[in-house]
CSV table of C-alpha atoms in Angstrom, one decimal:
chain,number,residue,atom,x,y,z
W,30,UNK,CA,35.2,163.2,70.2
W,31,UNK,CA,33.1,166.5,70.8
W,32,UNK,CA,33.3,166.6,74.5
W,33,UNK,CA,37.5,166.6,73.7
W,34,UNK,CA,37.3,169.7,71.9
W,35,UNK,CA,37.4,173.1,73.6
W,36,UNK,CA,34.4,174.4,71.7
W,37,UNK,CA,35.9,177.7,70.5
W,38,UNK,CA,38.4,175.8,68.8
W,39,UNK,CA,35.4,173.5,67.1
W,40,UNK,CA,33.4,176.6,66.2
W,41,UNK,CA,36.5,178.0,64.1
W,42,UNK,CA,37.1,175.2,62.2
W,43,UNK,CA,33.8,174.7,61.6
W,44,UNK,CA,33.3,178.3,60.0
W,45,UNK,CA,36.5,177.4,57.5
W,46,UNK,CA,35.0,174.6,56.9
W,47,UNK,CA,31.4,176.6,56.2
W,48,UNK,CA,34.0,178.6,53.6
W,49,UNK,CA,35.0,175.6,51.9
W,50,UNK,CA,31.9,174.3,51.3
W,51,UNK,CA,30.1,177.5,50.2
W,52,UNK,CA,33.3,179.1,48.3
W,53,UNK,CA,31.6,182.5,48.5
W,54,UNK,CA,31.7,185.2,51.1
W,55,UNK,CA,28.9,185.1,53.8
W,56,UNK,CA,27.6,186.9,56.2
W,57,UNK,CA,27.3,187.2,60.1
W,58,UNK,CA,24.2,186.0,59.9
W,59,UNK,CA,24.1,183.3,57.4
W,60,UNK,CA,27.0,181.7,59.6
W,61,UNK,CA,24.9,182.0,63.1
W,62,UNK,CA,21.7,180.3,61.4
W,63,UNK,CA,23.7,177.7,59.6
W,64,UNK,CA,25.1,176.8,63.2
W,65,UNK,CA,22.9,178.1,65.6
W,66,UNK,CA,25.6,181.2,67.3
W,67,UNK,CA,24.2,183.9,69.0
W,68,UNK,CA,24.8,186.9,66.6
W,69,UNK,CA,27.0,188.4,70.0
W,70,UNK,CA,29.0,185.2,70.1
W,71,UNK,CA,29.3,184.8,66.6
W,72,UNK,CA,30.2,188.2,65.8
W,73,UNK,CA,32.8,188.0,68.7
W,74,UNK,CA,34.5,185.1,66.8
W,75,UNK,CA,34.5,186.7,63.2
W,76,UNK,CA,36.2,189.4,64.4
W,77,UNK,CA,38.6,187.4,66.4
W,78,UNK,CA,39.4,185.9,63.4
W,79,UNK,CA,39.9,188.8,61.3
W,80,UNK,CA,42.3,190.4,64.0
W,81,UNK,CA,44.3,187.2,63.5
W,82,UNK,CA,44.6,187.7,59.6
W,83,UNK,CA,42.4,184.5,58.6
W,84,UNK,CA,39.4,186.4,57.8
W,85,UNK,CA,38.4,189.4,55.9
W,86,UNK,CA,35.6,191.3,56.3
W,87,UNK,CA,34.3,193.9,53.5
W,88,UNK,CA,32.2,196.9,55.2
W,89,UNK,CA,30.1,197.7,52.2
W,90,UNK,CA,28.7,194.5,51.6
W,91,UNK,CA,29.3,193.2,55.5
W,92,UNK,CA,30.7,190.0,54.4
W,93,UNK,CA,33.3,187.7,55.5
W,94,UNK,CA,35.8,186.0,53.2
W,95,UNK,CA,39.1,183.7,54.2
W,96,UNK,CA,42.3,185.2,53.7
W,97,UNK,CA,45.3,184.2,51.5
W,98,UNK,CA,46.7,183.3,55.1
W,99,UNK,CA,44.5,180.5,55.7
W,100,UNK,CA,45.3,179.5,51.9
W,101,UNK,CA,48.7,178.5,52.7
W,102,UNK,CA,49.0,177.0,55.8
W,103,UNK,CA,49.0,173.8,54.8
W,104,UNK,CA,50.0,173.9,51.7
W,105,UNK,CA,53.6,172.3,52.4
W,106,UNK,CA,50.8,169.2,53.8
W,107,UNK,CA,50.8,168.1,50.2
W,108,UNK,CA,54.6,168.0,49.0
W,109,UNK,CA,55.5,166.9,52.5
W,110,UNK,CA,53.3,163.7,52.8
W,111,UNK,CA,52.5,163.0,49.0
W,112,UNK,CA,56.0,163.9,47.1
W,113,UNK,CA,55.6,164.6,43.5
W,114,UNK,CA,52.2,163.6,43.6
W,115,UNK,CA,52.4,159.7,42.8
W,116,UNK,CA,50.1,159.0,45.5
W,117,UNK,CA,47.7,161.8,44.3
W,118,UNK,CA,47.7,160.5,40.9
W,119,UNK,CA,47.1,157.1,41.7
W,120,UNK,CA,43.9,158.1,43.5
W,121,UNK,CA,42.1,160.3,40.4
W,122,UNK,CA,43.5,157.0,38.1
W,123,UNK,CA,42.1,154.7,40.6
W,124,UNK,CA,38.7,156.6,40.6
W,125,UNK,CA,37.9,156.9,36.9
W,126,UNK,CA,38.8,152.9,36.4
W,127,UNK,CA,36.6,152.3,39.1
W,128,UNK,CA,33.9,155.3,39.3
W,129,UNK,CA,34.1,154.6,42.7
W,130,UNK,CA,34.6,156.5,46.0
W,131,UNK,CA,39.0,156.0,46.7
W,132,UNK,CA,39.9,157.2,50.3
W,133,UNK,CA,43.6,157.1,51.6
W,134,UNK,CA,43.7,157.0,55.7
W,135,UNK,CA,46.1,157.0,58.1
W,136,UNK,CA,46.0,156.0,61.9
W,137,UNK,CA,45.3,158.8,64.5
W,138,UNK,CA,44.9,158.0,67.9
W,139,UNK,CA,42.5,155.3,68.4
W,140,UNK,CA,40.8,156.1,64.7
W,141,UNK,CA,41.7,156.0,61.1
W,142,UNK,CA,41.3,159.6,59.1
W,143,UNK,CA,41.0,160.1,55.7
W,144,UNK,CA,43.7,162.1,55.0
W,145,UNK,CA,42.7,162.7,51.0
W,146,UNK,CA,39.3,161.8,49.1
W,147,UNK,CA,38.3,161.5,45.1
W,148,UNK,CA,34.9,161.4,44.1
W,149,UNK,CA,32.3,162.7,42.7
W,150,UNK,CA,29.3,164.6,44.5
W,151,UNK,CA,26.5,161.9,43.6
W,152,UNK,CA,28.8,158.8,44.3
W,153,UNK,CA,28.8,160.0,48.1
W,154,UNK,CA,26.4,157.5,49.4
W,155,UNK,CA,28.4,158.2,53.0
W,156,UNK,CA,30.0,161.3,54.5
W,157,UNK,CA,34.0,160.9,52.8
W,158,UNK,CA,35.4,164.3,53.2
W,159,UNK,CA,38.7,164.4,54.2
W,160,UNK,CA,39.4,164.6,58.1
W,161,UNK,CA,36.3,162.4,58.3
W,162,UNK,CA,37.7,159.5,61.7
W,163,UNK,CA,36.5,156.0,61.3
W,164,UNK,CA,36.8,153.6,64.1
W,165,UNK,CA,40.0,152.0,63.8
W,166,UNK,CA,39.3,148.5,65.0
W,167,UNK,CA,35.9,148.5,63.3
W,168,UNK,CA,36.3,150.1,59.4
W,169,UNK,CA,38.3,148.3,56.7
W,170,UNK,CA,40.7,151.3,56.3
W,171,UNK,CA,41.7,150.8,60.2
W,172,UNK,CA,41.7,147.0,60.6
W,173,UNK,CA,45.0,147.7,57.3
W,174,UNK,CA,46.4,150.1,59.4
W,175,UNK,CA,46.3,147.9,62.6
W,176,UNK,CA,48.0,145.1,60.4
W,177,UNK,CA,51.6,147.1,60.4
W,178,UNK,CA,51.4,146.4,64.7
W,179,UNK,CA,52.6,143.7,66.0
W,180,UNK,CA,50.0,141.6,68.1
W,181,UNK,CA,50.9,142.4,71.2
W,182,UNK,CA,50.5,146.2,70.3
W,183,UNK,CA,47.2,145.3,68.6
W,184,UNK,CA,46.1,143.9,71.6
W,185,UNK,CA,47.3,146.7,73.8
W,186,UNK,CA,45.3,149.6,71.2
W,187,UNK,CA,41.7,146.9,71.6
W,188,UNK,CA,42.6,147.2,75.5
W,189,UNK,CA,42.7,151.3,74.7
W,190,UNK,CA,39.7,151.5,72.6
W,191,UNK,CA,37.6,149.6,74.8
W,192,UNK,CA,38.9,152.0,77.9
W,193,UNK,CA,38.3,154.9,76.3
W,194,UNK,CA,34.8,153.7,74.7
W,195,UNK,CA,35.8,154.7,71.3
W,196,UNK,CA,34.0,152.0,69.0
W,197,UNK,CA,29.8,152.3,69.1
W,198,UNK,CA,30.8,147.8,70.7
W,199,UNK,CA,33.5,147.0,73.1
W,200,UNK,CA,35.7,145.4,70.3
W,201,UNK,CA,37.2,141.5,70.4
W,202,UNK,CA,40.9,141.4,70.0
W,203,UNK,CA,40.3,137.6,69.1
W,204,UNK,CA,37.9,138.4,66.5
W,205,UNK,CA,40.2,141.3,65.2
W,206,UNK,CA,43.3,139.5,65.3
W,207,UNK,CA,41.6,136.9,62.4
W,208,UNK,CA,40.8,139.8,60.4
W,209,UNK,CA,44.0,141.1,60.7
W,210,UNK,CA,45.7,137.8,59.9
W,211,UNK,CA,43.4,137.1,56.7
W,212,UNK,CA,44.7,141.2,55.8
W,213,UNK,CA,48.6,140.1,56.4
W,214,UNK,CA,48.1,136.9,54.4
W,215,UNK,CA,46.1,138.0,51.7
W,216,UNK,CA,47.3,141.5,51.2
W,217,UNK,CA,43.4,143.4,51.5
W,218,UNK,CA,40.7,143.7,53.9
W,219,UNK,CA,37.0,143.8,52.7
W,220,UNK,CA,34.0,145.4,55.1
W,221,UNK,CA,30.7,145.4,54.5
W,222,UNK,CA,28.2,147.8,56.6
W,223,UNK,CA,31.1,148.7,58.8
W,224,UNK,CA,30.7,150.8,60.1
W,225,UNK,CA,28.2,152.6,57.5
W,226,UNK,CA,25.1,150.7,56.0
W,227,UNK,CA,25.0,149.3,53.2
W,228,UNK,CA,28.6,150.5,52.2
W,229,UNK,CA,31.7,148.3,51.5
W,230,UNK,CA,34.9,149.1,51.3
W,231,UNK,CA,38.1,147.4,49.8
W,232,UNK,CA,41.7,148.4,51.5
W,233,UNK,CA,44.7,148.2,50.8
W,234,UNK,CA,48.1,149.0,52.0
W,235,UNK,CA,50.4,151.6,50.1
W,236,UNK,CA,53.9,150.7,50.6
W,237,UNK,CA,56.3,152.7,52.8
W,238,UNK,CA,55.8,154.9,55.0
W,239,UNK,CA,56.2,158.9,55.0
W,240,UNK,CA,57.0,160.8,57.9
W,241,UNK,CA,56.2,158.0,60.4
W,242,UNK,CA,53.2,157.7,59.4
W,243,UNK,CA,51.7,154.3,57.0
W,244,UNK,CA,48.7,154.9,54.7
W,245,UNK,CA,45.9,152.4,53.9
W,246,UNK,CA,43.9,153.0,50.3
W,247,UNK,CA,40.1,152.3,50.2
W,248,UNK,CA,37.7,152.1,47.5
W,249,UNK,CA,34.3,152.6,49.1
W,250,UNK,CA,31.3,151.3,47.1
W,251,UNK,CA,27.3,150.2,47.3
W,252,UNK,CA,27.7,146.8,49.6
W,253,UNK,CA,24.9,145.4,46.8
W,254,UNK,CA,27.7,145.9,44.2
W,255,UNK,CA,30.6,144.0,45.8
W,256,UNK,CA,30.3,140.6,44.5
W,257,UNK,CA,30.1,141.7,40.9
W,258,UNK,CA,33.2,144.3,40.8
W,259,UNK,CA,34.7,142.9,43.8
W,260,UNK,CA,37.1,141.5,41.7
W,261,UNK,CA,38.0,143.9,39.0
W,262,UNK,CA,38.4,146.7,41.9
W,263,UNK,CA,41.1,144.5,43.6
W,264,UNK,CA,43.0,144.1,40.6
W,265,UNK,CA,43.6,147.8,39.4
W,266,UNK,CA,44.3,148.2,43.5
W,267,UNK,CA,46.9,145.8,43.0
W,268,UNK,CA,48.3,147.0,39.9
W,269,UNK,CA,48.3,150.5,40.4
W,270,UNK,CA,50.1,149.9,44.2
W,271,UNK,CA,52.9,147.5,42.8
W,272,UNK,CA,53.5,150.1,40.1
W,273,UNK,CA,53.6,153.0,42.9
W,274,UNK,CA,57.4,153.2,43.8
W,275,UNK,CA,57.5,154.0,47.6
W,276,UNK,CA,59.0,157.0,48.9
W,277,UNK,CA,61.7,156.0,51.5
W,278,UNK,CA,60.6,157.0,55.1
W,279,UNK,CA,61.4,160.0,57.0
């Protein structure tokens, strides 16, 4: 994916990203060590930024700090994709039942993003943040998502992805199809160490679909703890989805 992005582009997200982490306000230099900028280069895209109105910087303590501007730009994301917040809910309930990593993803491209996470800081055993792109023909999230495509559309994407190298293996549509089928007929998908070590991940889809776009729920977890809650973490997936009224589509 890096060798897509026009590297300017990367570098300012990156910084926001640098904010959201730290929630404090930081410095030139604390920014060019923590990435590697030249202070010119750096310094030439902090004050970019400020002339825009998505940064300020404070001249007595020469410090940089993210506007209310950057605050709200996506805050229409939420109410737009998520309604009242059903969806939203159903995640922090779905988390404290299981204690376990819950990830909603939708399809981009060739990939599955997580569009939302909940969990708690020593439960990440693998990077979840939202935004995060899993290969969508190889992670349990994805193979849900490719589910809603008819085969010959699956088939076409596998013919994409292999193009395009975008999965670490050229991927099998015959092998994917039977994973797909067992998802239709069962109603889940379960992955182990796919593609993260020693991880599994349960999935699920949510019903309807919101502004074109179909979302897959996943409950990550330690693959040495599947068998025993395998079970249990299928069943308040199950409740909590049937119970989840779906919002009609845009």
């Amino acid at each position: 994916m890096a060798g897509a992005v026009v590297k300017s582009t990367q570098r300012a997200f990156a910084i926001f990203e640098m904010f959201d982490r730290e929630r404090r306000p930081l410095s030139l230099k604390s920014i060019c060590e923590e990435f590697g900028y030249a202070p010119s280069s750096g310094s030439a895209l902090l004050k970019s930024l400020v002339s825009l109105g998505y940064l300020d910087f404070n001249v007595k303590s020469r410090t940089y700090l993210p506007t209310m501007r950057i605050a709200h730009l996506g805050l229409w994301v939420e109410a737009a994709l998520f309604g009242d917040g059903e969806i939203l809910r159903l995640m922090k309930d779905l988390h404290a039942a299981t204690g376990q990593v819950v990830i909603l993803a939708t399809q981009s491209g060739l990939s599955a993003q997580y569009i939302h996470t909940v969990a708690e800081q020593p439960l990440l055993h693998f990077e979840a943040a939202p935004g995060t792109l899993r290969p969508l023909a190889a992670s349990g999230v994805g193979l849900m998502l490719l589910s809603e495509h008819s085969d010959k559309e699956i088939k076409r994407i596998c013919h994409h992805i292999n193009y395009a190298k975008a999965a670490a293996e050229p991927v099998d549509y015959c092998k994917i199809i039977e994973q797909i089928e067992f998802a239709r007929r069962e109603g889940y998908m379960i992955t182990v160490n796919m593609p993260i070590p020693d991880s599994a991940v349960l999935s699920m889809l949510l019903p309807g679909s919101r502004y074109g776009r179909t979302f897959a729920l996943g409950v990550a977890i330690h693959a040495h703890q599947l068998e025993e809650q395998r079970d249990s973490i299928l069943s308040e997936m199950r409740g909590r989805i049937a119970a989840l009224e779906a919002t009609p589509p845009h």
